[in-house]
CSV table of C-alpha atoms and ligand atoms in Angstrom, one decimal:
chain,number,residue,atom,x,y,z
A,24,MET,CA,189.5,60.8,214.5
A,25,ALA,CA,191.5,57.7,214.5
A,26,ILE,CA,191.2,55.4,217.5
A,27,VAL,CA,194.6,54.6,219.0
A,28,ASN,CA,194.3,51.3,221.1
A,29,VAL,CA,196.9,50.3,223.7
A,30,PHE,CA,200.1,49.0,221.9
A,31,ALA,CA,199.3,51.2,218.9
A,32,GLY,CA,200.6,54.8,218.3
A,33,SER,CA,204.3,54.3,218.3
A,34,PRO,CA,206.1,57.8,217.8
A,35,LEU,CA,209.0,56.2,215.9
A,36,ASP,CA,209.5,56.6,212.2
A,37,ARG,CA,210.3,53.0,211.2
A,38,ALA,CA,212.8,54.4,208.6
A,39,SER,CA,212.8,51.2,206.7
A,40,VAL,CA,215.4,52.6,204.1
A,41,ARG,CA,217.9,52.7,206.9
A,42,ARG,CA,217.4,49.0,207.9
A,43,THR,CA,219.7,47.8,205.0
A,44,ASP,CA,222.4,50.3,205.7
A,45,GLU,CA,224.8,48.1,207.9
A,46,GLY,CA,227.5,50.7,208.2
A,47,TRP,CA,225.0,53.4,209.5
A,48,LEU,CA,223.3,50.9,211.8
A,49,GLY,CA,226.8,49.9,213.3
A,50,GLU,CA,227.9,53.4,213.6
A,51,ARG,CA,224.7,54.5,215.5
A,52,LEU,CA,225.0,51.4,217.7
A,53,ARG,CA,228.6,52.6,218.7
A,54,SER,CA,227.3,56.1,219.6
A,55,PRO,CA,227.0,56.6,223.4
A,56,ARG,CA,223.9,58.8,222.7
A,57,THR,CA,221.9,56.0,221.0
A,58,PRO,CA,219.1,54.9,223.3
A,59,VAL,CA,218.5,51.2,223.7
A,60,VAL,CA,215.4,49.3,225.0
A,61,ALA,CA,216.5,46.3,226.9
A,62,MET,CA,214.3,43.2,227.1
A,63,TRP,CA,214.8,40.0,229.1
A,64,GLU,CA,212.6,37.0,228.6
A,65,GLY,CA,210.0,39.0,227.0
A,66,LYS,CA,209.9,41.7,229.6
A,67,PRO,CA,210.9,45.3,229.1
A,68,LEU,CA,213.4,47.1,231.4
A,69,VAL,CA,211.4,49.9,233.1
A,70,THR,CA,211.8,52.6,235.8
A,71,GLU,CA,210.1,52.7,239.0
A,72,GLU,CA,207.9,55.3,237.5
A,73,ALA,CA,206.9,52.8,234.7
A,74,ARG,CA,208.8,54.5,231.8
A,75,ILE,CA,211.3,52.8,229.4
A,76,ALA,CA,214.6,52.6,231.3
A,77,TYR,CA,216.7,53.2,228.2
A,78,LEU,CA,220.4,52.1,228.2
A,79,THR,CA,223.3,53.2,226.3
A,80,ALA,CA,224.2,50.7,223.5
A,81,ASP,CA,227.5,49.9,225.0
A,82,ARG,CA,225.9,49.1,228.4
A,83,ALA,CA,223.1,47.0,226.8
A,84,LEU,CA,225.4,45.1,224.5
A,85,ASP,CA,227.8,44.3,227.5
A,86,ALA,CA,224.9,42.9,229.5
A,87,ALA,CA,223.6,40.7,226.6
A,88,GLU,CA,225.0,37.4,225.7
A,89,HIS,CA,226.8,37.2,222.4
A,90,PRO,CA,225.6,37.1,219.8
A,91,SER,CA,222.4,38.9,220.8
A,92,THR,CA,219.5,39.8,218.7
A,93,VAL,CA,219.7,43.6,218.1
A,94,LEU,CA,216.8,45.5,216.5
A,95,PHE,CA,216.7,48.9,214.8
A,96,LEU,CA,213.2,50.0,216.0
A,97,GLY,CA,213.2,53.5,214.2
A,98,LEU,CA,213.9,57.1,214.5
A,99,ASP,CA,212.8,59.3,217.3
A,100,GLY,CA,213.2,62.7,215.4
A,101,ASP,CA,216.9,62.2,214.4
A,102,THR,CA,217.6,59.7,217.2
A,103,PRO,CA,217.9,56.1,216.3
A,104,VAL,CA,216.3,53.7,218.8
A,105,PHE,CA,217.5,50.1,219.1
A,106,ALA,CA,216.4,47.2,221.2
A,107,VAL,CA,218.6,44.4,222.6
A,108,GLU,CA,217.4,41.1,224.0
A,109,MET,CA,218.9,39.6,227.1
A,110,THR,CA,218.5,35.9,227.7
A,111,GLY,CA,219.4,33.4,230.3
A,112,ALA,CA,217.9,32.4,233.7
A,113,ALA,CA,219.6,35.2,235.8
A,114,ASP,CA,217.8,38.5,235.9
A,115,PRO,CA,220.4,41.0,234.5
A,116,THR,CA,219.1,43.6,237.1
A,117,ASP,CA,220.7,41.3,239.7
A,118,GLY,CA,223.9,41.5,237.8
A,119,PRO,CA,225.4,44.0,235.3
A,120,LEU,CA,222.2,46.1,235.2
A,121,ALA,CA,221.8,46.5,238.9
A,122,GLY,CA,220.2,49.8,239.7
A,123,MET,CA,219.1,50.3,236.1
A,124,GLY,CA,215.4,49.5,236.7
A,125,ARG,CA,213.3,46.3,236.7
A,126,PHE,CA,212.2,43.9,234.0
A,127,ALA,CA,208.4,44.0,234.2
A,128,GLU,CA,205.7,41.7,232.6
A,129,LEU,CA,204.2,43.8,229.8
A,130,ARG,CA,200.6,42.9,230.6
A,131,GLY,CA,201.1,44.2,234.1
A,132,VAL,CA,202.8,47.4,233.3
A,133,ALA,CA,201.2,48.3,229.8
A,134,LEU,CA,198.5,50.6,231.3
A,135,SER,CA,201.0,52.5,233.6
A,136,LEU,CA,203.4,53.1,230.6
A,137,PRO,CA,202.8,56.3,228.4
A,138,GLY,CA,201.0,55.0,225.3
A,139,PRO,CA,203.8,55.7,222.8
A,140,GLU,CA,206.2,53.8,225.1
A,141,ALA,CA,203.9,50.8,225.3
A,142,ALA,CA,203.8,50.8,221.5
A,143,VAL,CA,207.6,50.8,221.2
A,144,ILE,CA,207.9,48.0,223.5
A,145,ALA,CA,205.1,45.9,221.8
A,146,ALA,CA,207.0,46.0,218.5
A,147,ALA,CA,210.2,45.0,220.0
A,148,LYS,CA,208.5,42.1,222.0
A,149,SER,CA,206.8,40.8,219.0
A,150,LEU,CA,209.9,40.9,217.0
A,151,PHE,CA,212.1,39.2,219.6
A,152,ASP,CA,209.5,36.6,220.0
A,153,TRP,CA,209.6,35.8,216.2
A,154,HIS,CA,213.4,35.7,216.1
A,155,ARG,CA,213.4,33.1,219.0
A,156,ARG,CA,211.0,30.9,217.1
A,157,HIS,CA,212.5,31.3,213.7
A,158,GLY,CA,216.2,30.5,214.0
A,159,PHE,CA,216.1,27.9,211.2
A,160,CYS,CA,214.9,28.1,207.7
A,161,SER,CA,211.3,26.8,207.1
A,162,ALA,CA,212.4,25.9,203.5
A,163,CYS,CA,215.7,23.9,203.9
A,164,GLY,CA,216.3,23.7,207.7
A,165,ALA,CA,219.6,25.6,207.7
A,166,ALA,CA,220.3,28.2,210.4
A,167,THR,CA,219.2,31.7,209.4
A,168,ARG,CA,220.8,35.0,210.2
A,169,VAL,CA,219.3,38.3,211.3
A,170,VAL,CA,219.5,41.1,208.7
A,171,ASP,CA,217.9,44.5,208.0
A,172,GLY,CA,218.1,45.7,211.6
A,173,GLY,CA,216.1,42.7,212.8
A,174,TRP,CA,213.2,43.0,210.3
A,175,ARG,CA,214.2,40.0,208.2
A,176,ARG,CA,216.0,36.7,208.5
A,177,ALA,CA,218.0,35.4,205.6
A,178,CYS,CA,219.0,31.8,204.8
A,179,PRO,CA,222.7,31.5,203.7
A,180,SER,CA,222.0,28.0,202.4
A,181,CYS,CA,219.0,28.4,200.0
A,182,ASP,CA,218.7,32.2,200.0
A,183,ALA,CA,215.1,32.1,201.3
A,184,GLU,CA,213.9,35.4,203.0
A,185,HIS,CA,211.8,35.3,206.2
A,186,PHE,CA,209.9,38.1,207.3
A,187,PRO,CA,208.3,38.7,210.8
A,188,ARG,CA,204.7,37.5,210.9
A,189,VAL,CA,201.6,39.1,212.1
A,190,ASP,CA,198.6,36.9,212.8
A,191,PRO,CA,195.2,38.6,212.2
A,192,VAL,CA,192.5,38.0,214.7
A,193,VAL,CA,188.8,39.1,214.3
A,194,ILE,CA,187.3,40.4,217.6
A,195,MET,CA,183.7,41.3,217.4
A,196,LEU,CA,180.8,42.5,219.5
A,197,PRO,CA,177.6,40.9,218.2
A,198,VAL,CA,174.5,43.3,218.4
A,199,ALA,CA,170.8,42.9,217.7
A,200,ASN,CA,167.8,45.1,218.5
A,201,GLY,CA,169.5,47.3,221.1
A,202,ARG,CA,171.3,44.6,222.9
A,203,CYS,CA,174.9,43.2,222.6
A,204,LEU,CA,176.3,39.8,223.3
A,205,LEU,CA,179.2,38.8,225.4
A,206,GLY,CA,180.7,35.4,225.9
A,207,ARG,CA,182.6,33.3,228.4
A,208,ASN,CA,185.4,31.2,227.1
A,209,VAL,CA,185.8,27.7,228.3
A,210,GLY,CA,188.1,27.9,231.3
A,211,TRP,CA,187.3,31.3,232.3
A,212,PRO,CA,185.9,32.1,235.7
A,213,GLU,CA,182.3,32.6,236.2
A,214,GLY,CA,181.3,36.2,235.5
A,215,ARG,CA,184.2,37.1,233.2
A,216,MET,CA,182.9,37.8,229.8
A,217,SER,CA,184.2,39.6,226.7
A,218,ALA,CA,183.6,40.1,223.0
A,219,LEU,CA,184.1,37.0,220.8
A,220,ALA,CA,187.3,36.4,218.7
A,221,GLY,CA,189.0,34.1,216.5
A,222,PHE,CA,192.0,33.7,214.2
A,223,MET,CA,191.4,34.4,210.5
A,224,GLU,CA,192.1,31.6,208.2
A,225,PRO,CA,193.6,31.6,204.7
A,226,GLY,CA,191.3,32.6,202.0
A,227,GLU,CA,188.9,34.6,204.2
A,228,SER,CA,187.9,38.2,204.1
A,229,ILE,CA,187.5,40.0,207.5
A,230,GLU,CA,183.8,39.8,207.0
A,231,GLU,CA,183.8,36.2,206.2
A,232,ALA,CA,186.0,35.3,209.2
A,233,CYS,CA,183.6,37.3,211.6
A,234,ALA,CA,180.6,35.4,210.2
A,235,ARG,CA,182.3,32.1,210.5
A,236,GLU,CA,183.4,32.6,214.0
A,237,LEU,CA,179.9,33.8,215.1
A,238,ARG,CA,178.1,30.9,213.3
A,239,GLU,CA,180.5,28.2,214.7
A,240,GLU,CA,180.9,29.4,218.3
A,241,ALA,CA,177.4,31.0,218.9
A,242,GLY,CA,175.1,29.9,216.2
A,243,LEU,CA,174.5,33.4,215.0
A,244,VAL,CA,173.9,34.8,211.4
A,245,VAL,CA,175.7,38.0,210.7
A,246,THR,CA,173.7,40.7,208.7
A,247,ARG,CA,176.2,43.6,208.7
A,248,VAL,CA,179.9,44.1,209.8
A,249,ALA,CA,181.3,47.5,210.8
A,250,TYR,CA,185.0,48.1,211.4
A,251,HIS,CA,185.8,49.9,214.6
A,252,SER,CA,189.6,49.9,215.2
A,253,SER,CA,192.6,47.6,215.3
A,254,GLN,CA,195.2,46.8,217.8
A,255,PRO,CA,198.6,45.2,217.7
A,256,TRP,CA,198.7,42.6,220.4
A,257,PRO,CA,202.3,41.5,221.3
A,258,PHE,CA,201.4,38.1,223.0
A,259,PRO,CA,203.0,37.1,220.8
A,260,SER,CA,202.3,38.9,217.5
A,261,SER,CA,198.6,39.2,216.6
A,262,LEU,CA,196.7,42.0,215.0
A,263,MET,CA,193.4,42.4,216.6
A,264,ILE,CA,190.6,43.7,214.2
A,265,GLY,CA,187.8,45.1,216.2
A,266,LEU,CA,184.3,44.8,214.7
A,267,VAL,CA,180.7,45.4,215.6
A,268,ALA,CA,178.6,42.7,213.9
A,269,GLU,CA,174.9,43.0,213.6
A,270,VAL,CA,173.2,39.6,213.7
A,271,ALA,CA,169.8,38.2,213.2
A,272,GLU,CA,167.7,37.9,216.4
A,273,ALA,CA,168.0,34.2,217.4
A,274,PRO,CA,168.8,32.3,220.5
A,275,ALA,CA,172.6,32.4,220.9
A,276,THR,CA,174.0,28.9,221.7
A,277,PRO,CA,177.7,28.5,222.9
A,278,ASP,CA,179.5,25.8,221.1
A,279,GLY,CA,181.0,24.2,224.5
A,280,VAL,CA,184.4,24.0,222.8
A,281,GLU,CA,185.5,27.6,222.7
A,282,LEU,CA,182.6,29.3,224.5
A,283,GLU,CA,180.9,28.1,227.7
A,284,GLU,CA,178.4,30.8,228.2
A,285,LEU,CA,176.7,33.6,226.1
A,286,ARG,CA,174.6,36.5,227.5
A,287,TRP,CA,172.8,39.5,225.9
A,288,PHE,CA,173.1,42.9,227.6
A,289,THR,CA,171.1,46.1,227.2
A,290,ARG,CA,173.0,49.3,226.9
A,291,GLU,CA,172.4,50.0,230.6
A,292,GLU,CA,173.6,46.6,231.7
A,293,ALA,CA,176.7,47.0,229.4
A,294,ARG,CA,177.4,50.3,230.9
A,295,ALA,CA,177.3,48.7,234.4
A,296,VAL,CA,179.6,46.1,233.2
A,297,LEU,CA,182.2,48.7,232.1
A,298,ASP,CA,181.8,50.7,235.2
A,299,GLY,CA,182.4,47.6,237.4
A,300,HIS,CA,179.0,47.9,238.9
A,301,HIS,CA,177.4,44.8,237.3
A,302,PRO,CA,176.3,42.3,240.0
A,303,GLU,CA,177.4,39.2,238.1
A,304,VAL,CA,179.7,40.1,235.1
A,305,ALA,CA,183.2,41.6,235.1
A,306,THR,CA,184.4,44.1,232.6
A,307,PRO,CA,186.9,43.0,229.7
A,308,GLY,CA,190.3,44.1,230.7
A,309,GLY,CA,191.4,47.7,229.9
A,310,LEU,CA,194.3,46.6,227.5
A,311,GLY,CA,192.3,44.9,224.8
A,312,VAL,CA,190.2,46.3,222.1
A,313,ALA,CA,187.1,44.4,223.4
A,314,ARG,CA,186.6,46.9,226.0
A,315,GLN,CA,186.8,49.8,223.4
A,316,LEU,CA,184.2,48.0,221.3
A,317,LEU,CA,181.8,47.6,224.2
A,318,ALA,CA,182.3,51.3,225.3
A,319,ALA,CA,181.8,52.5,221.8
A,320,TRP,CA,178.4,50.6,221.4
A,321,VAL,CA,177.3,51.7,224.9
A,322,GLU,CA,177.8,55.2,223.8
A,323,ASP,CA,175.9,54.5,220.6
A,324,ALA,CA,179.2,55.5,218.7
A,325,ALA,CA,179.7,52.1,217.0
B,8,ZN,ZN1,217.0,27.8,203.6
């Protein structure tokens, strides 16, 4: 059975053929029955019960500045779902959206949201973030415009096309002889440890990125890599590729640049970390795939 991490598992059909149909998109956006996800400063509008507080399109567009970025997120059954971004210093729930909910930090509310709703918000958050940082053409410098329901930017000056980017990150749990290794990043408080991670570089396979990161950051030699699961990570737009890496038994040495401390754990100790009962080490947060990697290994499923 496929593992669905937090921020994956969107129920929407992305219906990419509809993205280019501007007439259809405009018509749906004018319908009072079309639900719209509102985001302000990267925060989704949610209800007190931590559900998406959908707005009608007219209400969302009235509350946003013009022109605002509008995304077609996909179809929920036959119903098109859009997202609109609000900008500016003033919280719209103190103004035109009073009584409609609250704008919440996604990290804080993600585990309270139903999984499918967290996934819908994650896609919108990553796309809005990309639009904010890609207003100008990287080829010629001209201002670009949003097309395809928000899934592309087009340059009217040189005709370059720009697509939302996803940055792959390998995140891996090193294991050897019945023990697993967790690390503490430079700057993390004492006792906070997690799996090791790093951005992939051009020209690397996933296995090669995993081996390089573990060699550079911990002085380890990888002998085998097993894929576990992946996770869209909307801070701002990564894809976490979760791996379990068998390594040759050797002292693990933190590089002092990225990692400050490394420590081996038996399954029993790792279980105590997950359960919150370890006397010194705190569990990786519940949002990320690191916790799933550790749990899978503890249960001997990895
Ligand atoms: Zn251009």
